[in-house]
Amino acid sequence: MNDYSEKGLLPAGLADMLPPAARQESAISETLMRVFGANGYLQVTPPLIEFEEHLLEGSGAALASKMFRVMDPVSHRMMGIRTDITLQVARIATTRMKQDPRPLRLSYTGQVLRVHGSQLRPERQFAQAGVELIGSTETTADAELILLVREALIALEIEEFTLDLTLPNLVPTICKELGIDPDTAKSAREALDHKDAAELTKYDPELSSILTALLKAAGPASQALDALAEIDLPHQAGQQIEELRQLVIHLADAAPGLELTIDPGEYRGFEYQTGLSFTVFARNVRGELGRGGRYLLMDGEPASGFTLFLDSLMRAVPRHVTSDRLYVPFGTKLDQCQGLRKEGWKTIVGLSPESNVNDEAQRLHCSHVYHADGIQKIS
Amino acid sequence: MNDYSEKGLLPAGLADMLPPAARQESAISETLMRVFGANGYLQVTPPLIEFEEHLLEGSGAALASKMFRVMDPVSHRMMGIRTDITLQVARIATTRMKQDPRPLRLSYTGQVLRVHGSQLRPERQFAQAGVELIGSTETTADAELILLVREALIALEIEEFTLDLTLPNLVPTICKELGIDPDTAKSAREALDHKDAAELTKYDPELSSILTALLKAAGPASQALDALAEIDLPHQAGQQIEELRQLVIHLADAAPGLELTIDPGEYRGFEYQTGLSFTVFARNVRGELGRGGRYLLMDGEPASGFTLFLDSLMRAVPRHVTSDRLYVPFGTKLDQCQGLRKEGWKTIVGLSPESNVNDEAQRLHCSHVYHADGIQKIS
């Protein structure tokens, strides 16, 4: 009648999340939203699909090739399935919440879909959760976000993580101040990002010397800041480094154990960021846990935010084996069952008389059995 | 540069959920998953899109016209965006979880999309949460589900609700046992569902008399059961009524205050149900809160389940005004802020020195201000 093996087949990059993973993902999302909420971030939930031109505006254009499109039979206009939630939250901040007082703190969690997976993230559907802090240019705003990432990861019991800080706009600023032409500036930026030391020597001597020094400066934050201080940078670039230094001082004061590195030339994946940005990694976990940084809303308002990827977080979160599945024999009164649930048990209630209660409990993968004279652990 | 009023425009039936609604919806979903989990239901999360033929198999065919379709550039096959999660969970139960012991208890929560809204539910995207109980034909399974709906609604502080029980297969069974031809059977079923008393008299006298009696029997459960007991039904139909009676006795015993009604001829919206089904309503709330019932998996395995609609639940859940937004002045130490959050405050921390702390707190819609000498309520 039906080919069940085929029925189980899903398109590449899409998967059924089974127990206990599905529950774990939900729990991670709940924890994040609780931590974000406790820090004053208000949750918004944009729709999964909307008119494609709104999803592709501004920095969204970069995601065009990743977006599924569907025709809306109601409006006869094309709609897109979101590939990212940040831009939708930014849209909300500039439209329906334009009148709300700044700084505006918003949070979100939800699924995104992409036409193609990437090498590092082959999944075509995954959950994101994050925040946007809108309307402040203060370094304290960047610090708040980084400390919020830290608080969220600690709440998830992820203890060993690193924050890699970058200034995606640093090299473009230097080149502009040195009067370098745009093509050369672009190639210089790429060469530094690729850490191509040989290539970096091929530019105008002043630029080459700065780029080579920036390359060498990358590393643990305090060490990197010392190296950056030695570089003779043009004014605006120097200011960016000074702000970075202020941020690192602030963070070291607030959270002394926080592991920070600086890679001043990195910009891939931060194409629409306009200032301090960061990536979060966990020790021994494939893929980044999240990323964030400064950007501008469509109307020029300053903003900063970060997104955490729930699939990466699931690989980083410690697993706890629970033993709270309690078999409750057939015929047990509802009041009794509810009492056990209130105590924290997950009750599995018999639907028909058992020939052997303990065997039935074991068959249903329960850890404990409820008997009139008490709860018994299953060996 | 951009038309912001237009930017806020979303396709009909799709909406941004803003504060506090978005948080409220998440909280409802969390509460439901907690209650389902405490009752032994294991969460699964199927993908938002999958090959369309799997979404359209069996009873899914009824949803074909409601489904958005996209081409998968990887497999060059058509995929559909799910319009319902029940069928996906049923697919998981018959494939990847086929070897898991029965009864299998699964739960889910997630978004679904529909090409067109309906008159009662104009939304084209909405969240569902529900459970499936797979592999049992016992009346205790139906009872477990109904009591679980009750437990979930009570956990959501929805006190005034009604469960309307129906037997969508009753009239077809009667007609088959009386040897009525399929076309007449179909029209008789529709006439009863439409409560068309005049039409009901036009059939074979025995059938007409039964249908008229069924129509009159609809009402509060105990009264309806008395009326149904008076009807001279063929054997199998009589058995269905007997099972319904057993269920009502079980429910009245377990949850005496539960408000139950019976409408034995209703079947619209239960086209793929094969046995006892139900709809849940809340007093003074537009639209049903949820519905459920018995059905068969693709491989013939018996199952029963229910789905709750989060948009309807949001209209039914009482609103609580919270006053826990605490403004924390610029420069307050992180430890201090974290301590306040642990106490349950939602902290909004100043990013720059305030000229007047209380004014700033008020501007940011905070209910309280933190001062070194204590927490002050904002008048």
Tab-separated table of N, CA and C in Angstrom, chain A residues 4-146:
chain	number	residue	atom	x	y	z
A	4	TYR	N	7.078	2.357	3.109
A	4	TYR	CA	7.396	3.063	4.344
A	4	TYR	C	8.842	3.510	4.445
A	5	SER	N	9.747	2.745	3.817
A	5	SER	CA	11.141	3.185	3.898
A	5	SER	C	11.260	4.525	3.166
A	6	GLU	N	10.585	4.603	2.025
A	6	GLU	CA	10.585	5.849	1.244
A	6	GLU	C	9.868	6.961	2.019
A	7	LYS	N	8.820	6.576	2.749
A	7	LYS	CA	8.067	7.587	3.514
A	7	LYS	C	8.937	8.289	4.539
A	8	GLY	N	9.955	7.565	5.018
A	8	GLY	CA	10.815	8.160	6.026
A	8	GLY	C	11.824	9.109	5.424
A	9	LEU	N	11.889	9.110	4.103
A	9	LEU	CA	12.935	9.879	3.442
A	9	LEU	C	12.561	11.356	3.372
A	10	LEU	N	13.479	12.185	3.793
A	10	LEU	CA	13.253	13.630	3.743
A	10	LEU	C	14.256	14.248	2.774
A	11	PRO	N	13.951	15.415	2.250
A	11	PRO	CA	14.910	16.092	1.379
A	11	PRO	C	16.239	16.301	2.120
A	12	ALA	N	17.341	16.303	1.375
A	12	ALA	CA	18.666	16.516	1.968
A	12	ALA	C	18.660	17.799	2.804
A	13	GLY	N	19.302	17.753	3.960
A	13	GLY	CA	19.409	18.952	4.787
A	13	GLY	C	18.191	19.224	5.644
A	14	LEU	N	17.187	18.351	5.558
A	14	LEU	CA	15.988	18.498	6.401
A	14	LEU	C	15.847	17.222	7.217
A	15	ALA	N	15.433	17.344	8.448
A	15	ALA	CA	15.414	16.165	9.313
A	15	ALA	C	14.281	16.225	10.315
A	16	ASP	N	13.823	15.046	10.716
A	16	ASP	CA	12.923	14.941	11.863
A	16	ASP	C	13.784	14.978	13.103
A	17	MET	N	13.429	15.815	14.058
A	17	MET	CA	14.132	15.779	15.328
A	17	MET	C	13.338	14.856	16.249
A	18	LEU	N	14.022	13.823	16.749
A	18	LEU	CA	13.338	12.807	17.560
A	18	LEU	C	13.620	13.041	19.050
A	19	PRO	N	12.969	12.264	19.931
A	19	PRO	CA	13.324	12.328	21.344
A	19	PRO	C	14.742	11.775	21.544
A	20	PRO	N	15.573	12.337	22.427
A	20	PRO	CA	15.276	13.493	23.267
A	20	PRO	C	15.713	14.821	22.640
A	21	ALA	N	16.202	14.791	21.375
A	21	ALA	CA	16.769	16.009	20.775
A	21	ALA	C	15.728	17.132	20.663
A	22	ALA	N	14.500	16.785	20.247
A	22	ALA	CA	13.486	17.821	20.029
A	22	ALA	C	13.197	18.576	21.326
A	23	ARG	N	13.105	17.809	22.415
A	23	ARG	CA	12.841	18.444	23.718
A	23	ARG	C	14.025	19.322	24.125
A	24	GLN	N	15.218	18.806	23.841
A	24	GLN	CA	16.430	19.536	24.211
A	24	GLN	C	16.489	20.870	23.457
A	25	GLU	N	16.167	20.844	22.168
A	25	GLU	CA	16.181	22.090	21.402
A	25	GLU	C	15.169	23.084	21.973
A	26	SER	N	13.976	22.598	22.292
A	26	SER	CA	12.966	23.492	22.875
A	26	SER	C	13.449	24.069	24.196
A	27	ALA	N	14.095	23.232	24.996
A	27	ALA	CA	14.559	23.691	26.300
A	27	ALA	C	15.638	24.761	26.139
A	28	ILE	N	16.510	24.585	25.145
A	28	ILE	CA	17.547	25.597	24.891
A	28	ILE	C	16.886	26.919	24.503
A	29	SER	N	15.934	26.846	23.611
A	29	SER	CA	15.220	28.047	23.173
A	29	SER	C	14.543	28.744	24.357
A	30	GLU	N	13.906	27.955	25.223
A	30	GLU	CA	13.231	28.538	26.390
A	30	GLU	C	14.231	29.229	27.321
A	31	THR	N	15.359	28.570	27.547
A	31	THR	CA	16.378	29.151	28.435
A	31	THR	C	16.876	30.478	27.860
A	32	LEU	N	17.150	30.488	26.555
A	32	LEU	CA	17.640	31.726	25.935
A	32	LEU	C	16.619	32.835	26.069
A	33	MET	N	15.355	32.534	25.785
A	33	MET	CA	14.350	33.582	25.845
A	33	MET	C	14.142	34.073	27.286
A	34	ARG	N	14.344	33.179	28.245
A	34	ARG	CA	14.247	33.582	29.646
A	34	ARG	C	15.388	34.537	30.002
A	35	VAL	N	16.611	34.192	29.586
A	35	VAL	CA	17.765	35.047	29.892
A	35	VAL	C	17.623	36.396	29.168
A	36	PHE	N	17.237	36.363	27.906
A	36	PHE	CA	17.066	37.621	27.161
A	36	PHE	C	15.974	38.477	27.824
A	37	GLY	N	14.886	37.817	28.196
A	37	GLY	CA	13.783	38.532	28.845
A	37	GLY	C	14.215	39.167	30.167
A	38	ALA	N	15.010	38.427	30.938
A	38	ALA	CA	15.475	38.943	32.233
A	38	ALA	C	16.381	40.154	32.041
A	39	ASN	N	16.974	40.286	30.849
A	39	ASN	CA	17.818	41.433	30.546
A	39	ASN	C	17.043	42.537	29.821
A	40	GLY	N	15.721	42.466	29.868
A	40	GLY	CA	14.898	43.547	29.355
A	40	GLY	C	14.581	43.468	27.869
A	41	TYR	N	14.939	42.369	27.233
A	41	TYR	CA	14.645	42.227	25.793
A	41	TYR	C	13.232	41.687	25.621
A	42	LEU	N	12.469	42.345	24.753
A	42	LEU	CA	11.070	41.989	24.532
A	42	LEU	C	10.963	41.121	23.279
A	43	GLN	N	10.233	40.022	23.402
A	43	GLN	CA	10.159	39.076	22.281
A	43	GLN	C	9.229	39.561	21.166
A	44	VAL	N	9.662	39.401	19.938
A	44	VAL	CA	8.808	39.609	18.763
A	44	VAL	C	8.869	38.337	17.909
A	45	THR	N	7.805	38.084	17.156
A	45	THR	CA	7.759	36.900	16.297
A	45	THR	C	7.266	37.286	14.912
A	46	PRO	N	8.195	37.538	13.989
A	46	PRO	CA	7.768	37.835	12.616
A	46	PRO	C	7.314	36.543	11.923
A	47	PRO	N	6.572	36.678	10.810
A	47	PRO	CA	6.075	35.474	10.127
A	47	PRO	C	7.192	34.735	9.382
A	48	LEU	N	6.943	33.467	9.081
A	48	LEU	CA	7.927	32.649	8.341
A	48	LEU	C	8.088	33.133	6.911
A	49	ILE	N	7.012	33.663	6.330
A	49	ILE	CA	7.087	34.158	4.955
A	49	ILE	C	6.563	35.589	4.895
A	50	GLU	N	7.120	36.355	3.990
A	50	GLU	CA	6.576	37.688	3.714
A	50	GLU	C	6.959	38.092	2.290
A	51	PHE	N	6.535	39.274	1.857
A	51	PHE	CA	6.835	39.693	0.485
A	51	PHE	C	8.348	39.648	0.275
A	52	GLU	N	8.779	39.063	-0.838
A	52	GLU	CA	10.218	38.835	-1.021
A	52	GLU	C	11.005	40.138	-1.050
A	53	GLU	N	10.417	41.213	-1.600
A	53	GLU	CA	11.204	42.452	-1.693
A	53	GLU	C	11.558	42.999	-0.311
A	54	HIS	N	10.734	42.714	0.686
A	54	HIS	CA	11.076	43.195	2.029
A	54	HIS	C	12.198	42.371	2.643
A	55	LEU	N	12.250	41.084	2.272
A	55	LEU	CA	13.314	40.229	2.792
A	55	LEU	C	14.637	40.491	2.076
A	56	LEU	N	14.553	41.096	0.873
A	56	LEU	CA	15.759	41.281	0.067
A	56	LEU	C	16.292	42.699	0.115
A	57	GLU	N	15.585	43.586	0.822
A	57	GLU	CA	16.023	44.973	0.880
A	57	GLU	C	17.355	45.111	1.586
A	58	GLY	N	18.131	46.085	1.160
A	58	GLY	CA	19.387	46.407	1.846
A	58	GLY	C	20.288	45.192	1.933
A	59	SER	N	20.723	44.904	3.179
A	59	SER	CA	21.667	43.814	3.373
A	59	SER	C	21.049	42.452	3.099
A	60	GLY	N	19.716	42.386	3.001
A	60	GLY	CA	19.061	41.116	2.701
A	60	GLY	C	19.377	40.599	1.314
A	61	ALA	N	19.798	41.502	0.417
A	61	ALA	CA	20.071	41.119	-0.962
A	61	ALA	C	21.101	39.990	-1.027
A	62	ALA	N	22.051	39.994	-0.067
A	62	ALA	CA	23.087	38.975	-0.039
A	62	ALA	C	22.503	37.572	0.123
A	63	LEU	N	21.274	37.501	0.641
A	63	LEU	CA	20.681	36.194	0.932
A	63	LEU	C	19.738	35.711	-0.172
A	64	ALA	N	19.639	36.497	-1.250
A	64	ALA	CA	18.652	36.215	-2.296
A	64	ALA	C	18.775	34.791	-2.843
A	65	SER	N	19.997	34.350	-3.091
A	65	SER	CA	20.165	33.038	-3.712
A	65	SER	C	19.862	31.906	-2.737
A	66	LYS	N	19.742	32.231	-1.458
A	66	LYS	CA	19.479	31.193	-0.454
A	66	LYS	C	17.995	31.055	-0.134
A	67	MET	N	17.153	31.901	-0.772
A	67	MET	CA	15.765	32.019	-0.340
A	67	MET	C	14.800	31.204	-1.196
A	68	PHE	N	13.939	30.413	-0.547
A	68	PHE	CA	12.823	29.766	-1.243
A	68	PHE	C	11.762	30.831	-1.534
A	69	ARG	N	11.156	30.742	-2.714
A	69	ARG	CA	10.121	31.703	-3.081
A	69	ARG	C	8.810	30.988	-3.378
A	70	VAL	N	7.716	31.603	-2.998
A	70	VAL	CA	6.392	31.066	-3.339
A	70	VAL	C	5.507	32.209	-3.814
A	71	MET	N	4.587	31.863	-4.709
A	71	MET	CA	3.641	32.868	-5.199
A	71	MET	C	2.502	32.972	-4.197
A	72	ASP	N	2.122	34.207	-3.875
A	72	ASP	CA	0.972	34.397	-2.996
A	72	ASP	C	-0.288	34.508	-3.848
A	73	PRO	N	-1.162	33.503	-3.799
A	73	PRO	CA	-2.364	33.545	-4.643
A	73	PRO	C	-3.328	34.653	-4.228
A	74	VAL	N	-3.174	35.183	-3.023
A	74	VAL	CA	-4.080	36.244	-2.568
A	74	VAL	C	-3.676	37.581	-3.203
A	75	SER	N	-2.392	37.926	-3.114
A	75	SER	CA	-1.937	39.231	-3.621
A	75	SER	C	-1.317	39.127	-5.013
A	76	HIS	N	-1.103	37.907	-5.486
A	76	HIS	CA	-0.388	37.662	-6.753
A	76	HIS	C	1.002	38.284	-6.746
A	77	ARG	N	1.619	38.342	-5.571
A	77	ARG	CA	2.995	38.825	-5.464
A	77	ARG	C	3.880	37.688	-4.949
A	78	MET	N	5.177	37.797	-5.201
A	78	MET	CA	6.073	36.756	-4.745
A	78	MET	C	6.384	36.959	-3.262
A	79	MET	N	6.393	35.855	-2.558
A	79	MET	CA	6.784	35.881	-1.159
A	79	MET	C	8.044	35.015	-1.008
A	80	GLY	N	8.804	35.273	0.032
A	80	GLY	CA	9.989	34.467	0.312
A	80	GLY	C	9.866	33.843	1.687
A	81	ILE	N	10.494	32.670	1.848
A	81	ILE	CA	10.600	32.075	3.181
A	81	ILE	C	11.876	32.634	3.791
A	82	ARG	N	11.806	33.162	4.989
A	82	ARG	CA	12.967	33.850	5.579
A	82	ARG	C	14.188	32.931	5.689
A	83	THR	N	15.348	33.528	5.473
A	83	THR	CA	16.616	32.807	5.620
A	83	THR	C	17.317	33.286	6.888
A	84	ASP	N	16.735	34.280	7.536
A	84	ASP	CA	17.365	34.953	8.661
A	84	ASP	C	16.267	35.766	9.359
A	85	ILE	N	16.409	35.977	10.650
A	85	ILE	CA	15.352	36.696	11.378
A	85	ILE	C	15.766	38.130	11.698
A	86	THR	N	17.094	38.388	11.762
A	86	THR	CA	17.592	39.724	12.110
A	86	THR	C	16.936	40.825	11.279
A	87	LEU	N	16.888	40.605	9.964
A	87	LEU	CA	16.351	41.645	9.085
A	87	LEU	C	14.871	41.894	9.326
A	88	GLN	N	14.155	40.827	9.702
A	88	GLN	CA	12.734	41.005	9.996
A	88	GLN	C	12.556	41.829	11.270
A	89	VAL	N	13.411	41.569	12.257
A	89	VAL	CA	13.320	42.323	13.517
A	89	VAL	C	13.686	43.792	13.253
A	90	ALA	N	14.700	43.997	12.402
A	90	ALA	CA	15.083	45.365	12.028
A	90	ALA	C	13.907	46.066	11.335
A	91	ARG	N	13.192	45.326	10.475
A	91	ARG	CA	12.011	45.902	9.813
A	91	ARG	C	10.962	46.316	10.847
A	92	ILE	N	10.720	45.475	11.830
A	92	ILE	CA	9.742	45.793	12.871
A	92	ILE	C	10.176	47.058	13.628
A	93	ALA	N	11.491	47.149	13.924
A	93	ALA	CA	11.999	48.310	14.690
A	93	ALA	C	11.824	49.612	13.922
A	94	THR	N	11.908	49.548	12.591
A	94	THR	CA	11.798	50.784	11.802
A	94	THR	C	10.371	51.071	11.355
A	95	THR	N	9.441	50.156	11.607
A	95	THR	CA	8.061	50.402	11.182
A	95	THR	C	7.140	50.398	12.403
A	96	ARG	N	6.662	49.244	12.786
A	96	ARG	CA	5.636	49.189	13.824
A	96	ARG	C	6.137	49.624	15.196
A	97	MET	N	7.456	49.532	15.441
A	97	MET	CA	7.972	49.933	16.745
A	97	MET	C	8.869	51.158	16.638
A	98	LYS	N	8.662	51.941	15.569
A	98	LYS	CA	9.479	53.136	15.352
A	98	LYS	C	9.306	54.152	16.472
A	99	GLN	N	8.097	54.192	17.049
A	99	GLN	CA	7.809	55.183	18.085
A	99	GLN	C	8.215	54.709	19.475
A	100	ASP	N	8.617	53.473	19.605
A	100	ASP	CA	8.987	52.969	20.941
A	100	ASP	C	10.299	53.618	21.389
A	101	PRO	N	10.440	53.891	22.700
A	101	PRO	CA	11.641	54.591	23.175
A	101	PRO	C	12.919	53.786	22.908
A	102	ARG	N	13.994	54.529	22.612
A	102	ARG	CA	15.312	53.932	22.407
A	102	ARG	C	16.145	54.104	23.650
A	103	PRO	N	17.114	53.220	23.929
A	103	PRO	CA	17.390	52.004	23.171
A	103	PRO	C	16.244	50.990	23.252
A	104	LEU	N	15.968	50.353	22.120
A	104	LEU	CA	14.908	49.358	22.016
A	104	LEU	C	15.576	47.984	22.053
A	105	ARG	N	15.120	47.168	22.968
A	105	ARG	CA	15.711	45.820	23.107
A	105	ARG	C	14.689	44.782	22.684
A	106	LEU	N	15.004	44.051	21.608
A	106	LEU	CA	14.081	43.031	21.090
A	106	LEU	C	14.771	41.675	21.034
A	107	SER	N	14.000	40.622	21.222
A	107	SER	CA	14.534	39.264	21.109
A	107	SER	C	13.624	38.423	20.224
A	108	TYR	N	14.154	37.309	19.751
A	108	TYR	CA	13.364	36.438	18.852
A	108	TYR	C	13.911	35.034	18.915
A	109	THR	N	13.080	34.087	18.535
A	109	THR	CA	13.524	32.713	18.319
A	109	THR	C	12.642	32.135	17.228
A	110	GLY	N	13.202	31.302	16.381
A	110	GLY	CA	12.396	30.732	15.303
A	110	GLY	C	13.220	29.959	14.312
A	111	GLN	N	12.512	29.373	13.363
A	111	GLN	CA	13.137	28.560	12.326
A	111	GLN	C	13.431	29.407	11.101
A	112	VAL	N	14.540	29.092	10.426
A	112	VAL	CA	14.812	29.696	9.120
A	112	VAL	C	15.080	28.564	8.130
A	113	LEU	N	14.862	28.867	6.866
A	113	LEU	CA	15.056	27.867	5.807
A	113	LEU	C	15.985	28.423	4.747
A	114	ARG	N	16.843	27.568	4.221
A	114	ARG	CA	17.717	27.987	3.140
A	114	ARG	C	17.694	26.961	2.026
A	115	VAL	N	17.753	27.467	0.786
A	115	VAL	CA	17.664	26.603	-0.393
A	115	VAL	C	18.815	25.600	-0.410
A	116	HIS	N	20.008	26.072	-0.051
A	116	HIS	CA	21.186	25.205	-0.017
A	116	HIS	C	21.826	25.268	1.363
A	117	GLY	N	22.332	24.145	1.842
A	117	GLY	CA	23.152	24.158	3.044
A	117	GLY	C	24.549	24.625	2.688
A	118	SER	N	25.351	24.913	3.709
A	118	SER	CA	26.748	25.259	3.461
A	118	SER	C	27.602	24.079	3.918
A	119	GLN	N	28.901	24.166	3.643
A	119	GLN	CA	29.756	23.060	4.027
A	119	GLN	C	29.776	22.884	5.549
A	120	LEU	N	29.865	24.006	6.249
A	120	LEU	CA	29.927	23.927	7.713
A	120	LEU	C	28.562	23.649	8.333
A	121	ARG	N	27.502	24.057	7.645
A	121	ARG	CA	26.159	23.851	8.186
A	121	ARG	C	25.290	23.279	7.062
A	122	PRO	N	25.329	21.939	6.870
A	122	PRO	CA	24.581	21.332	5.772
A	122	PRO	C	23.061	21.396	5.957
A	123	GLU	N	22.623	21.669	7.181
A	123	GLU	CA	21.187	21.750	7.438
A	123	GLU	C	20.566	22.874	6.607
A	124	ARG	N	19.398	22.618	6.051
A	124	ARG	CA	18.698	23.673	5.308
A	124	ARG	C	17.598	24.309	6.161
A	125	GLN	N	17.284	23.695	7.279
A	125	GLN	CA	16.374	24.337	8.237
A	125	GLN	C	17.060	24.315	9.591
A	126	PHE	N	17.113	25.429	10.265
A	126	PHE	CA	17.640	25.418	11.628
A	126	PHE	C	17.016	26.544	12.430
A	127	ALA	N	17.150	26.420	13.741
A	127	ALA	CA	16.545	27.401	14.633
A	127	ALA	C	17.592	28.435	15.034
A	128	GLN	N	17.161	29.678	15.088
A	128	GLN	CA	17.980	30.797	15.554
A	128	GLN	C	17.301	31.415	16.772
A	129	ALA	N	18.106	31.986	17.647
A	129	ALA	CA	17.546	32.809	18.719
A	129	ALA	C	18.530	33.943	18.938
A	130	GLY	N	18.024	35.139	19.139
A	130	GLY	CA	18.948	36.250	19.301
A	130	GLY	C	18.262	37.498	19.802
A	131	VAL	N	19.035	38.576	19.802
A	131	VAL	CA	18.519	39.864	20.266
A	131	VAL	C	19.025	40.976	19.352
A	132	GLU	N	18.335	42.096	19.356
A	132	GLU	CA	18.786	43.321	18.688
A	132	GLU	C	18.645	44.455	19.696
A	133	LEU	N	19.695	45.265	19.772
A	133	LEU	CA	19.716	46.423	20.672
A	133	LEU	C	19.812	47.642	19.762
A	134	ILE	N	18.724	48.405	19.700
A	134	ILE	CA	18.576	49.410	18.659
A	134	ILE	C	18.614	50.820	19.222
A	135	GLY	N	19.446	51.667	18.607
A	135	GLY	CA	19.431	53.080	18.956
A	135	GLY	C	20.563	53.540	19.852
A	136	SER	N	21.600	52.750	20.033
A	136	SER	CA	22.723	53.195	20.854
A	136	SER	C	24.036	52.963	20.115
A	137	THR	N	24.951	53.930	20.215
A	137	THR	CA	26.287	53.761	19.641
A	137	THR	C	27.331	53.569	20.740
A	138	GLU	N	26.886	53.488	21.987
A	138	GLU	CA	27.809	53.380	23.116
A	138	GLU	C	28.560	52.046	23.112
A	139	THR	N	29.780	52.078	23.583
A	139	THR	CA	30.544	50.843	23.782
A	139	THR	C	29.852	49.962	24.820
A	140	THR	N	29.129	50.597	25.760
A	140	THR	CA	28.400	49.825	26.759
A	140	THR	C	27.322	48.942	26.117
A	141	ALA	N	26.861	49.348	24.945
A	141	ALA	CA	25.879	48.515	24.237
A	141	ALA	C	26.559	47.243	23.721
A	142	ASP	N	27.753	47.395	23.109
A	142	ASP	CA	28.497	46.217	22.662
A	142	ASP	C	28.801	45.309	23.853
A	143	ALA	N	29.213	45.940	24.960
A	143	ALA	CA	29.543	45.145	26.155
A	143	ALA	C	28.311	44.410	26.666
A	144	GLU	N	27.163	45.092	26.669
A	144	GLU	CA	25.934	44.439	27.144
A	144	GLU	C	25.656	43.181	26.340
A	145	LEU	N	25.822	43.279	25.015
A	145	LEU	CA	25.521	42.130	24.163
A	145	LEU	C	26.482	40.972	24.431
A	146	ILE	N	27.759	41.286	24.563
A	146	ILE	CA	28.739	40.213	24.782
A	146	ILE	C	28.531	39.574	26.151
